[in-house]
Short mmCIF file of C-alpha atoms and ligand atoms in Angstrom, two decimals:
data_model
loop_
_atom_site.label_atom_id
_atom_site.label_comp_id
_atom_site.label_asym_id
_atom_site.label_seq_id
_atom_site.Cartn_x
_atom_site.Cartn_y
_atom_site.Cartn_z
CA MET A 10 -44.61 -27.23 -31.00
CA ASN A 11 -47.41 -28.45 -33.27
CA THR A 12 -46.97 -27.22 -36.82
CA GLN A 13 -49.85 -29.17 -38.33
CA ALA A 14 -51.98 -26.20 -39.36
CA GLU A 15 -49.05 -23.82 -39.60
CA PRO A 16 -49.78 -21.05 -42.09
CA LYS A 17 -47.07 -20.15 -44.59
CA SER A 18 -46.92 -16.51 -43.54
CA PHE A 19 -48.28 -14.04 -41.04
CA GLU A 20 -48.55 -10.28 -40.86
CA PHE A 21 -50.39 -8.03 -38.47
CA ASP A 22 -53.56 -6.55 -39.98
CA THR A 23 -54.50 -2.89 -39.65
CA GLU A 24 -56.39 -3.34 -36.40
CA ALA A 25 -53.58 -5.36 -34.83
CA GLU A 26 -50.87 -3.06 -36.17
CA ALA A 27 -52.30 -0.10 -34.22
CA LEU A 28 -52.23 -2.19 -31.04
CA VAL A 29 -48.69 -3.40 -31.75
CA THR A 30 -47.42 0.15 -32.22
CA ALA A 31 -49.10 1.27 -28.98
CA ALA A 32 -47.73 -1.74 -27.03
CA ILE A 33 -44.15 -1.17 -28.18
CA ALA A 34 -44.43 2.55 -27.37
CA HIS A 35 -44.92 1.67 -23.69
CA TYR A 36 -41.26 0.68 -23.39
CA PRO A 37 -38.09 2.80 -23.63
CA MET A 38 -35.77 2.56 -26.63
CA GLY A 39 -33.72 -0.61 -26.47
CA LYS A 40 -36.24 -2.39 -24.26
CA GLN A 41 -38.77 -3.26 -26.97
CA ALA A 42 -38.41 -6.97 -26.19
CA SER A 43 -40.58 -6.27 -23.14
CA ALA A 44 -43.54 -6.02 -25.53
CA VAL A 45 -43.28 -9.72 -26.43
CA MET A 46 -46.24 -10.76 -24.27
CA PRO A 47 -48.74 -8.17 -25.58
CA LEU A 48 -47.62 -8.87 -29.16
CA LEU A 49 -48.23 -12.60 -28.72
CA ASP A 50 -51.68 -11.80 -27.36
CA ILE A 51 -52.43 -9.45 -30.26
CA ALA A 52 -51.35 -12.12 -32.76
CA GLN A 53 -53.52 -14.75 -31.05
CA ARG A 54 -56.57 -12.47 -31.11
CA GLN A 55 -55.99 -11.68 -34.78
CA MET A 56 -55.90 -15.41 -35.54
CA ALA A 57 -59.22 -15.76 -33.70
CA ARG A 58 -60.74 -12.97 -35.82
CA HIS A 59 -59.44 -14.38 -39.09
CA THR A 60 -59.76 -18.13 -38.55
CA GLY A 61 -62.08 -18.58 -35.54
CA SER A 62 -59.25 -20.24 -33.63
CA ALA A 63 -57.23 -18.29 -31.06
CA TRP A 64 -53.66 -19.51 -31.39
CA VAL A 65 -50.19 -18.25 -32.24
CA PRO A 66 -48.53 -19.99 -35.19
CA ARG A 67 -44.74 -20.19 -35.30
CA VAL A 68 -44.58 -17.82 -38.29
CA ALA A 69 -46.30 -15.19 -36.12
CA MET A 70 -43.67 -15.72 -33.42
CA ASP A 71 -41.00 -15.19 -36.06
CA VAL A 72 -42.64 -11.93 -37.15
CA ILE A 73 -42.72 -10.81 -33.50
CA ALA A 74 -39.07 -11.76 -33.00
CA LYS A 75 -38.05 -9.70 -36.02
CA ARG A 76 -40.20 -6.76 -34.97
CA LEU A 77 -38.72 -6.71 -31.46
CA GLY A 78 -35.13 -7.53 -32.43
CA MET A 79 -35.15 -10.80 -30.49
CA ALA A 80 -33.87 -14.26 -31.30
CA PRO A 81 -36.90 -16.36 -32.36
CA ILE A 82 -36.11 -18.93 -29.67
CA ARG A 83 -36.72 -16.30 -26.98
CA VAL A 84 -40.23 -15.70 -28.34
CA TYR A 85 -40.87 -19.45 -28.54
CA GLU A 86 -39.79 -19.76 -24.90
CA VAL A 87 -42.36 -17.19 -23.76
CA ALA A 88 -45.15 -18.59 -25.94
CA THR A 89 -44.65 -22.14 -24.72
CA PHE A 90 -44.21 -21.21 -21.05
CA TYR A 91 -47.53 -19.41 -20.49
CA LEU A 92 -50.78 -21.34 -20.77
CA MET A 93 -52.65 -18.32 -22.12
CA TYR A 94 -50.88 -18.71 -25.47
CA ASN A 95 -52.07 -21.58 -27.62
CA THR A 96 -49.35 -22.94 -29.85
CA LYS A 97 -51.75 -25.11 -31.79
CA PRO A 98 -55.28 -24.44 -33.05
CA VAL A 99 -58.12 -24.55 -30.53
CA GLY A 100 -61.87 -24.71 -30.91
CA LYS A 101 -64.11 -21.66 -31.04
CA TYR A 102 -64.73 -22.16 -27.32
CA HIS A 103 -61.64 -22.99 -25.31
CA LEU A 104 -62.84 -24.74 -22.15
CA GLN A 105 -60.22 -24.26 -19.47
CA VAL A 106 -61.17 -26.25 -16.41
CA CYS A 107 -59.42 -25.51 -13.14
CA THR A 108 -58.74 -28.75 -11.29
CA THR A 109 -56.48 -27.42 -8.53
CA THR A 110 -57.41 -28.44 -4.97
CA PRO A 111 -60.05 -25.78 -4.08
CA CYS A 112 -61.88 -26.31 -7.38
CA TRP A 113 -61.46 -30.08 -7.10
CA LEU A 114 -62.93 -30.07 -3.58
CA ARG A 115 -65.88 -28.06 -4.90
CA GLY A 116 -66.66 -30.45 -7.77
CA SER A 117 -64.39 -29.78 -10.72
CA ASP A 118 -64.59 -33.52 -11.58
CA ASP A 119 -68.27 -32.97 -12.40
CA VAL A 120 -67.39 -29.98 -14.59
CA VAL A 121 -64.80 -32.05 -16.47
CA ALA A 122 -67.30 -34.89 -16.95
CA ALA A 123 -69.95 -32.49 -18.27
CA CYS A 124 -67.46 -30.89 -20.68
CA LYS A 125 -66.49 -34.33 -21.99
CA SER A 126 -70.05 -35.48 -22.50
CA GLN A 127 -71.35 -32.27 -24.05
CA ALA A 128 -68.31 -31.63 -26.26
CA GLY A 129 -67.89 -35.28 -27.21
CA ILE A 130 -64.24 -35.37 -26.26
CA SER A 131 -62.45 -37.85 -24.07
CA GLU A 132 -59.41 -36.11 -22.65
CA PHE A 133 -57.71 -32.81 -21.97
CA GLY A 134 -56.09 -31.22 -25.00
CA GLU A 135 -58.65 -32.65 -27.38
CA THR A 136 -60.81 -30.63 -29.81
CA SER A 137 -64.34 -31.74 -30.64
CA ALA A 138 -64.97 -33.11 -34.13
CA ASN A 139 -67.11 -30.07 -35.01
CA GLY A 140 -64.26 -27.70 -34.04
CA LEU A 141 -66.45 -25.99 -31.46
CA PHE A 142 -64.69 -26.98 -28.23
CA THR A 143 -61.19 -27.63 -26.95
CA MET A 144 -60.83 -28.71 -23.33
CA SER A 145 -57.69 -27.88 -21.34
CA GLU A 146 -56.78 -28.54 -17.73
CA VAL A 147 -55.46 -25.45 -15.98
CA GLU A 148 -54.01 -24.65 -12.57
CA CYS A 149 -55.52 -22.18 -10.11
CA LEU A 150 -57.17 -19.29 -11.95
CA GLY A 151 -57.07 -17.08 -8.87
CA ALA A 152 -60.82 -17.20 -8.29
CA CYS A 153 -60.98 -20.03 -5.72
CA VAL A 154 -63.52 -18.17 -3.62
CA ASN A 155 -66.08 -18.90 -6.34
CA ALA A 156 -64.83 -22.42 -7.13
CA PRO A 157 -65.13 -24.41 -9.26
CA ILE A 158 -64.17 -22.24 -12.21
CA LEU A 159 -64.61 -22.93 -15.89
CA GLN A 160 -62.87 -20.36 -18.06
CA ILE A 161 -64.23 -20.12 -21.60
CA ASN A 162 -62.07 -17.94 -23.85
CA ASP A 163 -61.60 -14.76 -21.78
CA ASP A 164 -64.50 -15.25 -19.35
CA TYR A 165 -64.74 -16.92 -15.95
CA PHE A 166 -67.87 -18.95 -15.20
CA GLU A 167 -67.96 -19.42 -11.45
CA ASP A 168 -69.72 -21.67 -8.92
CA MET A 169 -70.07 -24.26 -11.66
CA ASP A 170 -71.48 -27.73 -11.25
CA GLY A 171 -72.15 -30.58 -13.67
CA VAL A 172 -75.69 -29.58 -14.55
CA ARG A 173 -74.93 -25.90 -15.13
CA THR A 174 -71.94 -26.86 -17.27
CA GLU A 175 -74.10 -29.14 -19.40
CA VAL A 176 -76.72 -26.41 -19.88
CA LEU A 177 -74.10 -23.79 -20.77
CA LEU A 178 -72.34 -25.98 -23.34
CA GLY A 179 -75.69 -27.21 -24.69
CA ASP A 180 -76.66 -23.61 -25.41
CA LEU A 181 -73.36 -22.97 -27.17
CA LYS A 182 -73.81 -26.12 -29.27
CA ALA A 183 -77.26 -24.86 -30.27
CA GLY A 184 -75.69 -21.66 -31.57
CA GLY A 185 -76.24 -19.48 -28.53
CA ALA A 186 -73.79 -16.81 -27.42
CA LEU A 187 -71.73 -16.88 -24.25
CA PRO A 188 -73.83 -15.63 -21.31
CA PRO A 189 -72.51 -12.94 -18.97
CA ALA A 190 -69.49 -14.10 -16.99
CA GLY A 191 -69.49 -14.49 -13.21
CA SER A 192 -71.31 -16.61 -10.67
CA THR A 193 -73.72 -19.13 -12.17
CA ALA A 194 -75.31 -19.65 -8.76
CA GLY A 195 -76.66 -16.14 -8.47
CA ARG A 196 -74.10 -14.92 -6.00
CA SER A 197 -73.23 -11.25 -6.02
CA GLY A 198 -69.48 -11.25 -6.64
CA SER A 199 -67.93 -13.33 -3.88
CA ALA A 200 -70.62 -12.61 -1.29
CA PRO A 201 -71.95 -15.59 0.68
CA ALA A 202 -74.53 -17.65 -1.25
CA THR A 203 -77.07 -16.86 1.49
CA GLY A 204 -76.52 -13.12 1.18
CA LEU A 205 -74.41 -10.60 3.05
CA THR A 206 -73.49 -11.38 6.67
CA ALA A 207 -71.42 -8.26 7.26
CA LEU A 208 -71.44 -4.63 6.16
CA LEU A 209 -75.23 -4.74 6.31
CA PRO A 210 -77.14 -1.50 5.81
CA THR A 211 -77.82 0.06 9.22
CA THR A 212 -81.17 1.55 10.23
CA GLU A 213 -79.70 3.49 13.13
CA PRO A 214 -79.77 7.24 12.61
CA ALA A 215 -76.41 8.87 12.14
CA GLU A 216 -75.22 10.86 15.21
S1 FES B 313 -58.18 -23.52 -7.37
FE1 FES B 313 -59.50 -23.13 -9.05
S2 FES B 313 -59.49 -20.95 -9.11
FE2 FES B 313 -58.09 -21.39 -7.51
#
């Protein structure tokens, strides 16, 4: 676990505290440990609000362990097992490139190359010098039908290619906001790129 930027202390702020209370209330008495995943997520989002970097420092895990009556090691185990928790600081835009077979067959190498060139980073796990981008390699994001997928923070950008990745990251570097998530090739959901081939509107009068 990287402790480089580890803050000295952590406490949930008012906004997070309301979410923590609601998350714990979902579980019966004695089973509060089940709230460990939502509490890690709430802590990570609070860090993003306060510092611009969405990650969970160890002191936050310790606060969660105490709150849920768990041994700290059990919280560390969860936080380090799931990729959605960052245990070290990440850039403002966390570029999570899926390189599993369907995305790879559809050109994820081009997406990776475009991320590297636009962000100015050379390998997965690196953060750009300006703190704007971190690039991570991830396994199947469950959206293979619109491969290749580039997840940025919470959003999926689908049907990516090298050029569209360069344009998207170029806009972010210029201070633009994230565009709407979804297909970047103009597809409607997961419909064929050439338009619907089934469930077409019928012109026949109803009997
Ligand atoms: S392989 Fe990339 S989303 Fe499934």
